[in-house]
PDB file of C-alpha atoms in Angstrom:
ATOM      1  CA  ASP A   1     -48.357  51.185 -10.840  1.00 57.00           C
ATOM      2  CA  ILE A   2     -51.403  48.964 -10.213  1.00 56.00           C
ATOM      3  CA  PRO A   3     -52.707  49.174 -13.829  1.00 52.00           C
ATOM      4  CA  TYR A   4     -49.197  48.422 -15.061  1.00 49.00           C
ATOM      5  CA  LEU A   5     -48.883  45.368 -12.802  1.00 51.00           C
ATOM      6  CA  LEU A   6     -52.313  44.093 -13.825  1.00 50.00           C
ATOM      7  CA  GLY A   7     -51.374  44.649 -17.453  1.00 60.00           C
ATOM      8  CA  SER A   8     -48.163  42.688 -16.891  1.00 58.00           C
ATOM      9  CA  VAL A   9     -50.169  39.687 -15.702  1.00 57.00           C
ATOM     10  CA  VAL A  10     -52.348  39.856 -18.806  1.00 56.00           C
ATOM     11  CA  ARG A  11     -49.297  40.227 -21.070  1.00 59.00           C
ATOM     12  CA  ARG A  12     -47.593  37.212 -19.488  1.00 61.00           C
ATOM     13  CA  HIS A  13     -50.753  35.146 -19.976  1.00 60.00           C
ATOM     14  CA  HIS A  14     -50.907  36.080 -23.672  1.00 61.00           C
ATOM     15  CA  MET A  15     -47.194  35.365 -24.056  1.00 58.00           C
ATOM     16  CA  ARG A  16     -47.627  31.885 -22.583  1.00 62.00           C
ATOM     17  CA  LYS A  17     -50.575  31.195 -24.874  1.00 64.00           C
ATOM     18  CA  ASN A  18     -48.621  32.472 -27.880  1.00 65.00           C
ATOM     19  CA  ALA A  19     -45.610  30.378 -26.896  1.00 60.00           C
ATOM     20  CA  GLU A  20     -47.737  27.260 -27.165  1.00 66.00           C
ATOM     21  CA  ARG A  21     -48.283  28.085 -30.841  1.00 74.00           C
ATOM     22  CA  LEU A  22     -44.666  28.963 -31.689  1.00 78.00           C
ATOM     23  CA  LEU A  23     -42.503  26.857 -33.943  1.00 82.00           C
ATOM     24  CA  SER A  24     -40.231  24.742 -31.791  1.00 78.00           C
ATOM     25  CA  PRO A  25     -37.272  24.710 -31.745  1.00 82.00           C
ATOM     26  CA  PRO A  26     -37.052  28.279 -33.104  1.00 83.00           C
ATOM     27  CA  ILE A  27     -33.861  27.538 -35.095  1.00 86.00           C
ATOM     28  CA  ASP A  28     -31.902  24.508 -36.260  1.00 88.00           C
ATOM     29  CA  THR A  29     -28.527  24.902 -34.562  1.00 90.00           C
ATOM     30  CA  ALA A  30     -26.755  22.127 -36.478  1.00 88.00           C
ATOM     31  CA  ASN A  31     -25.037  24.466 -38.939  1.00 90.00           C
ATOM     32  CA  VAL A  32     -24.783  27.652 -36.882  1.00 94.00           C
ATOM     33  CA  GLU A  33     -21.012  27.789 -36.748  1.00 95.00           C
ATOM     34  CA  ILE A  34     -20.718  30.719 -34.358  1.00 96.00           C
ATOM     35  CA  LEU A  35     -22.085  28.492 -31.597  1.00 95.00           C
ATOM     36  CA  SER A  36     -18.867  26.458 -31.738  1.00 95.00           C
ATOM     37  CA  ASP A  37     -16.538  29.474 -32.085  1.00 97.00           C
ATOM     38  CA  PRO A  38     -14.359  29.266 -28.936  1.00 98.00           C
ATOM     39  CA  ARG A  39     -13.909  33.050 -28.611  1.00 98.00           C
ATOM     40  CA  PHE A  40     -17.631  33.645 -28.911  1.00 98.00           C
ATOM     41  CA  ARG A  41     -18.426  30.886 -26.431  1.00 98.00           C
ATOM     42  CA  ARG A  42     -15.935  32.255 -23.894  1.00 98.00           C
ATOM     43  CA  SER A  43     -17.428  35.715 -24.237  1.00 98.00           C
ATOM     44  CA  VAL A  44     -20.984  34.430 -23.788  1.00 98.00           C
ATOM     45  CA  GLU A  45     -20.050  32.588 -20.616  1.00 98.00           C
ATOM     46  CA  GLN A  46     -18.291  35.684 -19.304  1.00 98.00           C
ATOM     47  CA  VAL A  47     -21.159  38.105 -19.962  1.00 98.00           C
ATOM     48  CA  ARG A  48     -24.174  35.889 -19.325  1.00 97.00           C
ATOM     49  CA  PRO A  49     -24.590  36.927 -15.639  1.00 97.00           C
ATOM     50  CA  HIS A  50     -24.520  40.595 -16.651  1.00 98.00           C
ATOM     51  CA  THR A  51     -26.992  40.854 -19.546  1.00 98.00           C
ATOM     52  CA  LEU A  52     -30.585  40.205 -20.582  1.00 97.00           C
ATOM     53  CA  LEU A  53     -29.482  39.567 -24.174  1.00 98.00           C
ATOM     54  CA  ASP A  54     -30.051  36.030 -25.411  1.00 97.00           C
ATOM     55  CA  ILE A  55     -27.632  33.979 -27.520  1.00 96.00           C
ATOM     56  CA  GLY A  56     -29.173  35.095 -30.809  1.00 96.00           C
ATOM     57  CA  ARG A  57     -28.789  38.778 -30.042  1.00 98.00           C
ATOM     58  CA  LEU A  58     -25.272  38.263 -28.676  1.00 98.00           C
ATOM     59  CA  ALA A  59     -24.357  36.487 -31.918  1.00 98.00           C
ATOM     60  CA  ASN A  60     -25.667  39.408 -33.972  1.00 98.00           C
ATOM     61  CA  LEU A  61     -23.657  41.881 -31.890  1.00 98.00           C
ATOM     62  CA  TRP A  62     -20.534  39.746 -32.288  1.00 98.00           C
ATOM     63  CA  TYR A  63     -20.768  39.533 -36.073  1.00 97.00           C
ATOM     64  CA  LEU A  64     -21.851  43.108 -36.710  1.00 98.00           C
ATOM     65  CA  SER A  65     -19.399  44.854 -34.392  1.00 97.00           C
ATOM     66  CA  ARG A  66     -16.575  42.955 -36.101  1.00 96.00           C
ATOM     67  CA  LEU A  67     -17.985  43.844 -39.547  1.00 95.00           C
ATOM     68  CA  ALA A  68     -18.438  47.554 -38.877  1.00 96.00           C
ATOM     69  CA  GLY A  69     -15.992  50.122 -40.205  1.00 91.00           C
ATOM     70  CA  SER A  70     -13.049  49.529 -42.461  1.00 76.00           C
ATOM     71  CA  GLY A  71     -10.949  47.467 -40.075  1.00 73.00           C
ATOM     72  CA  GLY A  72      -9.361  50.496 -38.427  1.00 74.00           C
ATOM     73  CA  PRO A  73      -9.788  51.719 -34.858  1.00 78.00           C
ATOM     74  CA  GLY A  74     -12.885  53.940 -34.870  1.00 89.00           C
ATOM     75  CA  ILE A  75     -15.272  54.634 -31.994  1.00 97.00           C
ATOM     76  CA  PHE A  76     -17.686  52.009 -30.669  1.00 98.00           C
ATOM     77  CA  LEU A  77     -20.654  52.767 -28.394  1.00 98.00           C
ATOM     78  CA  GLU A  78     -23.268  51.049 -26.321  1.00 98.00           C
ATOM     79  CA  VAL A  79     -26.145  53.232 -25.182  1.00 98.00           C
ATOM     80  CA  GLY A  80     -28.208  51.613 -22.448  1.00 98.00           C
ATOM     81  CA  THR A  81     -25.621  49.265 -21.022  1.00 98.00           C
ATOM     82  CA  TYR A  82     -27.570  48.153 -17.904  1.00 98.00           C
ATOM     83  CA  LYS A  83     -25.251  45.710 -16.080  1.00 98.00           C
ATOM     84  CA  GLY A  84     -22.498  45.873 -18.689  1.00 98.00           C
ATOM     85  CA  GLY A  85     -22.710  42.444 -20.305  1.00 98.00           C
ATOM     86  CA  GLY A  86     -23.397  43.763 -23.799  1.00 98.00           C
ATOM     87  CA  SER A  87     -20.544  46.245 -23.483  1.00 98.00           C
ATOM     88  CA  LEU A  88     -18.079  43.574 -22.389  1.00 98.00           C
ATOM     89  CA  HIS A  89     -19.246  41.309 -25.234  1.00 98.00           C
ATOM     90  CA  ILE A  90     -18.634  44.033 -27.837  1.00 98.00           C
ATOM     91  CA  CYS A  91     -15.214  44.757 -26.336  1.00 98.00           C
ATOM     92  CA  ASN A  92     -14.389  41.044 -26.550  1.00 98.00           C
ATOM     93  CA  ALA A  93     -15.467  40.948 -30.187  1.00 97.00           C
ATOM     94  CA  ILE A  94     -13.257  43.890 -31.224  1.00 96.00           C
ATOM     95  CA  GLU A  95     -10.295  43.265 -28.920  1.00 94.00           C
ATOM     96  CA  ASP A  96      -7.958  42.928 -31.930  1.00 92.00           C
ATOM     97  CA  ARG A  97      -8.744  46.508 -33.001  1.00 92.00           C
ATOM     98  CA  ASP A  98      -7.268  49.561 -31.300  1.00 90.00           C
ATOM     99  CA  ALA A  99     -10.718  51.076 -30.964  1.00 95.00           C
ATOM    100  CA  LYS A 100     -12.178  53.406 -28.357  1.00 97.00           C
ATOM    101  CA  PHE A 101     -15.311  52.145 -26.631  1.00 98.00           C
ATOM    102  CA  TYR A 102     -17.843  54.139 -24.611  1.00 98.00           C
ATOM    103  CA  CYS A 103     -20.925  52.880 -22.828  1.00 98.00           C
ATOM    104  CA  PHE A 104     -23.673  55.088 -21.403  1.00 98.00           C
ATOM    105  CA  ASP A 105     -26.308  54.492 -18.757  1.00 98.00           C
ATOM    106  CA  PRO A 106     -27.856  56.431 -15.857  1.00 97.00           C
ATOM    107  CA  PHE A 107     -27.225  53.318 -13.728  1.00 98.00           C
ATOM    108  CA  GLU A 108     -28.595  53.329 -10.149  1.00 97.00           C
ATOM    109  CA  GLU A 109     -29.560  57.008 -10.333  1.00 93.00           C
ATOM    110  CA  GLY A 110     -31.663  56.664 -13.438  1.00 91.00           C
ATOM    111  CA  GLY A 111     -34.515  54.672 -14.760  1.00 91.00           C
ATOM    112  CA  PHE A 112     -35.991  56.376 -17.821  1.00 95.00           C
ATOM    113  CA  GLU A 113     -35.510  60.120 -18.180  1.00 95.00           C
ATOM    114  CA  LYS A 114     -38.843  60.471 -19.967  1.00 95.00           C
ATOM    115  CA  ILE A 115     -41.527  57.860 -20.511  1.00 94.00           C
ATOM    116  CA  THR A 116     -44.571  58.380 -22.730  1.00 95.00           C
ATOM    117  CA  SER A 117     -47.896  56.734 -23.476  1.00 93.00           C
ATOM    118  CA  HIS A 118     -46.122  54.750 -26.219  1.00 93.00           C
ATOM    119  CA  ASP A 119     -43.987  52.947 -23.631  1.00 94.00           C
ATOM    120  CA  SER A 120     -46.488  50.652 -21.920  1.00 90.00           C
ATOM    121  CA  LEU A 121     -44.005  47.784 -21.507  1.00 88.00           C
ATOM    122  CA  PHE A 122     -41.932  49.741 -18.974  1.00 89.00           C
ATOM    123  CA  LEU A 123     -42.082  51.690 -15.736  1.00 89.00           C
ATOM    124  CA  ALA A 124     -40.195  54.949 -15.258  1.00 89.00           C
ATOM    125  CA  GLN A 125     -37.942  53.232 -12.695  1.00 91.00           C
ATOM    126  CA  SER A 126     -37.235  50.076 -14.733  1.00 92.00           C
ATOM    127  CA  PHE A 127     -33.635  48.787 -15.051  1.00 94.00           C
ATOM    128  CA  MET A 128     -32.250  50.535 -11.979  1.00 95.00           C
ATOM    129  CA  ASP A 129     -30.864  47.315 -10.454  1.00 96.00           C
ATOM    130  CA  THR A 130     -27.402  48.130 -11.775  1.00 97.00           C
ATOM    131  CA  ARG A 131     -24.356  49.940 -10.392  1.00 98.00           C
ATOM    132  CA  TYR A 132     -21.918  52.280 -12.115  1.00 98.00           C
ATOM    133  CA  ASP A 133     -18.992  51.023 -10.039  1.00 98.00           C
ATOM    134  CA  ALA A 134     -19.842  47.389 -10.841  1.00 98.00           C
ATOM    135  CA  VAL A 135     -19.842  48.059 -14.585  1.00 98.00           C
ATOM    136  CA  ARG A 136     -16.567  49.965 -14.337  1.00 98.00           C
ATOM    137  CA  GLN A 137     -15.083  46.957 -12.554  1.00 98.00           C
ATOM    138  CA  LEU A 138     -16.493  44.572 -15.166  1.00 98.00           C
ATOM    139  CA  LEU A 139     -14.785  46.538 -17.945  1.00 98.00           C
ATOM    140  CA  SER A 140     -11.594  47.250 -16.003  1.00 98.00           C
ATOM    141  CA  GLY A 141      -9.648  44.765 -18.131  1.00 97.00           C
ATOM    142  CA  LYS A 142     -10.476  46.736 -21.288  1.00 98.00           C
ATOM    143  CA  PRO A 143      -8.071  49.710 -21.364  1.00 96.00           C
ATOM    144  CA  ASN A 144      -9.886  51.438 -24.255  1.00 96.00           C
ATOM    145  CA  ALA A 145     -13.309  51.265 -22.567  1.00 98.00           C
ATOM    146  CA  THR A 146     -14.912  54.227 -20.790  1.00 98.00           C
ATOM    147  CA  VAL A 147     -18.094  53.971 -18.711  1.00 98.00           C
ATOM    148  CA  VAL A 148     -20.175  57.164 -18.674  1.00 98.00           C
ATOM    149  CA  LYS A 149     -22.946  57.775 -16.151  1.00 98.00           C
ATOM    150  CA  GLY A 150     -25.858  59.850 -17.395  1.00 98.00           C
ATOM    151  CA  TYR A 151     -28.632  60.094 -19.946  1.00 97.00           C
ATOM    152  CA  PHE A 152     -27.531  59.906 -23.555  1.00 98.00           C
ATOM    153  CA  PRO A 153     -27.033  62.064 -25.606  1.00 98.00           C
ATOM    154  CA  ALA A 154     -26.564  64.802 -22.980  1.00 97.00           C
ATOM    155  CA  ALA A 155     -23.911  62.698 -21.222  1.00 98.00           C
ATOM    156  CA  ALA A 156     -21.921  62.588 -24.477  1.00 98.00           C
ATOM    157  CA  ALA A 157     -21.659  66.380 -24.767  1.00 95.00           C
ATOM    158  CA  PRO A 158     -18.161  66.621 -23.186  1.00 95.00           C
ATOM    159  CA  LEU A 159     -16.812  63.901 -25.500  1.00 96.00           C
ATOM    160  CA  ASP A 160     -15.584  64.226 -29.071  1.00 91.00           C
ATOM    161  CA  LEU A 161     -17.792  61.551 -30.564  1.00 95.00           C
ATOM    162  CA  ARG A 162     -17.368  61.732 -34.325  1.00 90.00           C
ATOM    163  CA  ASP A 163     -16.741  59.031 -36.903  1.00 92.00           C
ATOM    164  CA  ILE A 164     -18.647  56.462 -34.853  1.00 97.00           C
ATOM    165  CA  VAL A 165     -18.179  53.020 -36.370  1.00 97.00           C
ATOM    166  CA  PHE A 166     -20.714  51.044 -34.337  1.00 98.00           C
ATOM    167  CA  CYS A 167     -23.445  51.685 -31.790  1.00 98.00           C
ATOM    168  CA  HIS A 168     -25.592  49.203 -29.904  1.00 98.00           C
ATOM    169  CA  LEU A 169     -28.674  51.227 -28.951  1.00 98.00           C
ATOM    170  CA  ASP A 170     -30.788  49.570 -26.251  1.00 98.00           C
ATOM    171  CA  VAL A 171     -32.836  52.295 -24.575  1.00 98.00           C
ATOM    172  CA  ASP A 172     -36.296  50.680 -24.786  1.00 96.00           C
ATOM    173  CA  VAL A 173     -38.543  53.735 -24.998  1.00 97.00           C
ATOM    174  CA  TYR A 174     -39.650  56.416 -27.446  1.00 98.00           C
ATOM    175  CA  GLU A 175     -37.943  59.617 -26.274  1.00 98.00           C
ATOM    176  CA  ALA A 176     -34.563  58.017 -25.556  1.00 98.00           C
ATOM    177  CA  THR A 177     -34.578  56.229 -28.923  1.00 98.00           C
ATOM    178  CA  ARG A 178     -35.627  59.368 -30.795  1.00 98.00           C
ATOM    179  CA  SER A 179     -33.012  61.668 -29.256  1.00 98.00           C
ATOM    180  CA  SER A 180     -30.248  59.060 -29.492  1.00 98.00           C
ATOM    181  CA  LEU A 181     -30.841  58.439 -33.191  1.00 98.00           C
ATOM    182  CA  GLU A 182     -30.891  62.153 -33.967  1.00 98.00           C
ATOM    183  CA  PHE A 183     -27.544  62.556 -32.183  1.00 98.00           C
ATOM    184  CA  LEU A 184     -25.990  59.598 -33.977  1.00 98.00           C
ATOM    185  CA  ALA A 185     -27.265  60.302 -37.488  1.00 96.00           C
ATOM    186  CA  THR A 186     -24.648  62.909 -38.439  1.00 93.00           C
ATOM    187  CA  ARG A 187     -21.759  61.372 -36.480  1.00 96.00           C
ATOM    188  CA  MET A 188     -21.455  57.973 -38.129  1.00 97.00           C
ATOM    189  CA  ALA A 189     -18.332  56.895 -40.029  1.00 96.00           C
ATOM    190  CA  ALA A 190     -18.006  55.114 -43.367  1.00 95.00           C
ATOM    191  CA  ARG A 191     -19.350  51.535 -43.245  1.00 96.00           C
ATOM    192  CA  SER A 192     -20.881  52.174 -39.835  1.00 97.00           C
ATOM    193  CA  LEU A 193     -23.785  50.358 -38.201  1.00 98.00           C
ATOM    194  CA  ILE A 194     -26.373  51.064 -35.506  1.00 98.00           C
ATOM    195  CA  VAL A 195     -27.878  47.940 -33.936  1.00 98.00           C
ATOM    196  CA  LEU A 196     -31.155  48.535 -32.089  1.00 98.00           C
ATOM    197  CA  ASP A 197     -32.743  46.258 -29.552  1.00 98.00           C
ATOM    198  CA  ASP A 198     -36.507  45.787 -29.061  1.00 97.00           C
ATOM    199  CA  VAL A 199     -37.361  45.901 -32.765  1.00 97.00           C
ATOM    200  CA  ASN A 200     -40.564  44.028 -33.659  1.00 93.00           C
ATOM    201  CA  ARG A 201     -41.340  43.045 -30.058  1.00 89.00           C
ATOM    202  CA  ARG A 202     -44.298  45.225 -29.056  1.00 89.00           C
ATOM    203  CA  ALA A 203     -42.037  48.087 -27.901  1.00 95.00           C
ATOM    204  CA  GLU A 204     -44.294  50.698 -29.485  1.00 96.00           C
ATOM    205  CA  GLY A 205     -42.080  53.626 -28.476  1.00 97.00           C
ATOM    206  CA  VAL A 206     -39.031  52.188 -30.249  1.00 97.00           C
ATOM    207  CA  HIS A 207     -41.128  51.417 -33.320  1.00 97.00           C
ATOM    208  CA  ARG A 208     -42.561  54.951 -33.431  1.00 97.00           C
ATOM    209  CA  ALA A 209     -39.149  56.592 -32.963  1.00 98.00           C
ATOM    210  CA  LEU A 210     -37.712  54.446 -35.763  1.00 98.00           C
ATOM    211  CA  GLU A 211     -40.535  55.326 -38.151  1.00 98.00           C
ATOM    212  CA  GLU A 212     -40.048  59.042 -37.497  1.00 98.00           C
ATOM    213  CA  PHE A 213     -36.266  58.802 -37.853  1.00 98.00           C
ATOM    214  CA  LEU A 214     -36.479  56.961 -41.169  1.00 98.00           C
ATOM    215  CA  ALA A 215     -38.963  59.514 -42.504  1.00 98.00           C
ATOM    216  CA  ARG A 216     -36.578  62.369 -41.620  1.00 97.00           C
ATOM    217  CA  ASN A 217     -33.430  60.552 -42.763  1.00 97.00           C
ATOM    218  CA  PRO A 218     -34.164  58.827 -46.086  1.00 96.00           C
ATOM    219  CA  SER A 219     -30.534  57.778 -46.559  1.00 97.00           C
ATOM    220  CA  TYR A 220     -30.942  55.317 -43.672  1.00 98.00           C
ATOM    221  CA  LEU A 221     -32.165  51.765 -44.146  1.00 98.00           C
ATOM    222  CA  LEU A 222     -33.524  49.486 -41.402  1.00 98.00           C
ATOM    223  CA  ILE A 223     -32.921  45.733 -41.689  1.00 98.00           C
ATOM    224  CA  PRO A 224     -34.859  43.685 -39.091  1.00 97.00           C
ATOM    225  CA  MET A 225     -32.992  40.775 -37.531  1.00 97.00           C
ATOM    226  CA  PHE A 226     -34.069  37.686 -35.624  1.00 95.00           C
ATOM    227  CA  PRO A 227     -34.993  37.526 -32.803  1.00 94.00           C
ATOM    228  CA  SER A 228     -35.738  41.173 -31.838  1.00 96.00           C
ATOM    229  CA  GLN A 229     -33.148  43.546 -33.256  1.00 98.00           C
ATOM    230  CA  GLY A 230     -32.659  45.768 -36.266  1.00 98.00           C
ATOM    231  CA  VAL A 231     -29.581  47.165 -37.976  1.00 98.00           C
ATOM    232  CA  LEU A 232     -29.591  50.741 -39.275  1.00 98.00           C
ATOM    233  CA  LEU A 233     -27.142  51.827 -41.943  1.00 97.00           C
ATOM    234  CA  SER A 234     -26.832  54.891 -44.111  1.00 97.00           C
ATOM    235  CA  LYS A 235     -26.798  54.019 -47.808  1.00 96.00           C
ATOM    236  CA  SER A 236     -24.606  57.074 -48.387  1.00 96.00           C
ATOM    237  CA  LEU A 237     -21.921  55.607 -46.084  1.00 95.00           C
ATOM    238  CA  TRP A 238     -21.779  52.153 -47.671  1.00 94.00           C
TER     239      TRP A 238
END
């Protein structure tokens, strides 16, 4: 842990130095209409205490979850739900659709199932400050939502997850990203989307898993999004 902690200090120093050179402000908000959408604003205020996702990433999730599929019910997922804010936000975005929603996380019993040399941004026990019961309570007002404790995709084995319309995949590290994408690849519905977090933000494990997945699955296309996400879609499904 000591090398990791020392590395964290160095990383924070470089981030501060880089921040001094960044364009500021990062976007012009004058014509970003979603920021004045009352439903979006209510959802952001509701989920803000329960997520690490910033406004930009929440806006992408809002738009893309509503876009996914053909307007019918479908199955929506979040893998790596942490404290449940992203899951609640997606449920808010699709509340007009009679869609099933599942979120997966090992919660307080977890951390990362397997961490590799590609995953230097994280410790094996990162993101354990969450509780299964708390997330179930957070989503208790969403009758179509199911909270599943366990490592994905093994935790999904008892469920009939086919024709998945949308998945927010936020698992941070190489092995979890690799195995999740392989599970999802053959289970996606027409006009479906996978939104990944930690794209183009020095998460080497996510980047490596994505490169390998795209090489094995040439029908899939990755579109990077600001600030640190990517959307995966199969050209054969669109």
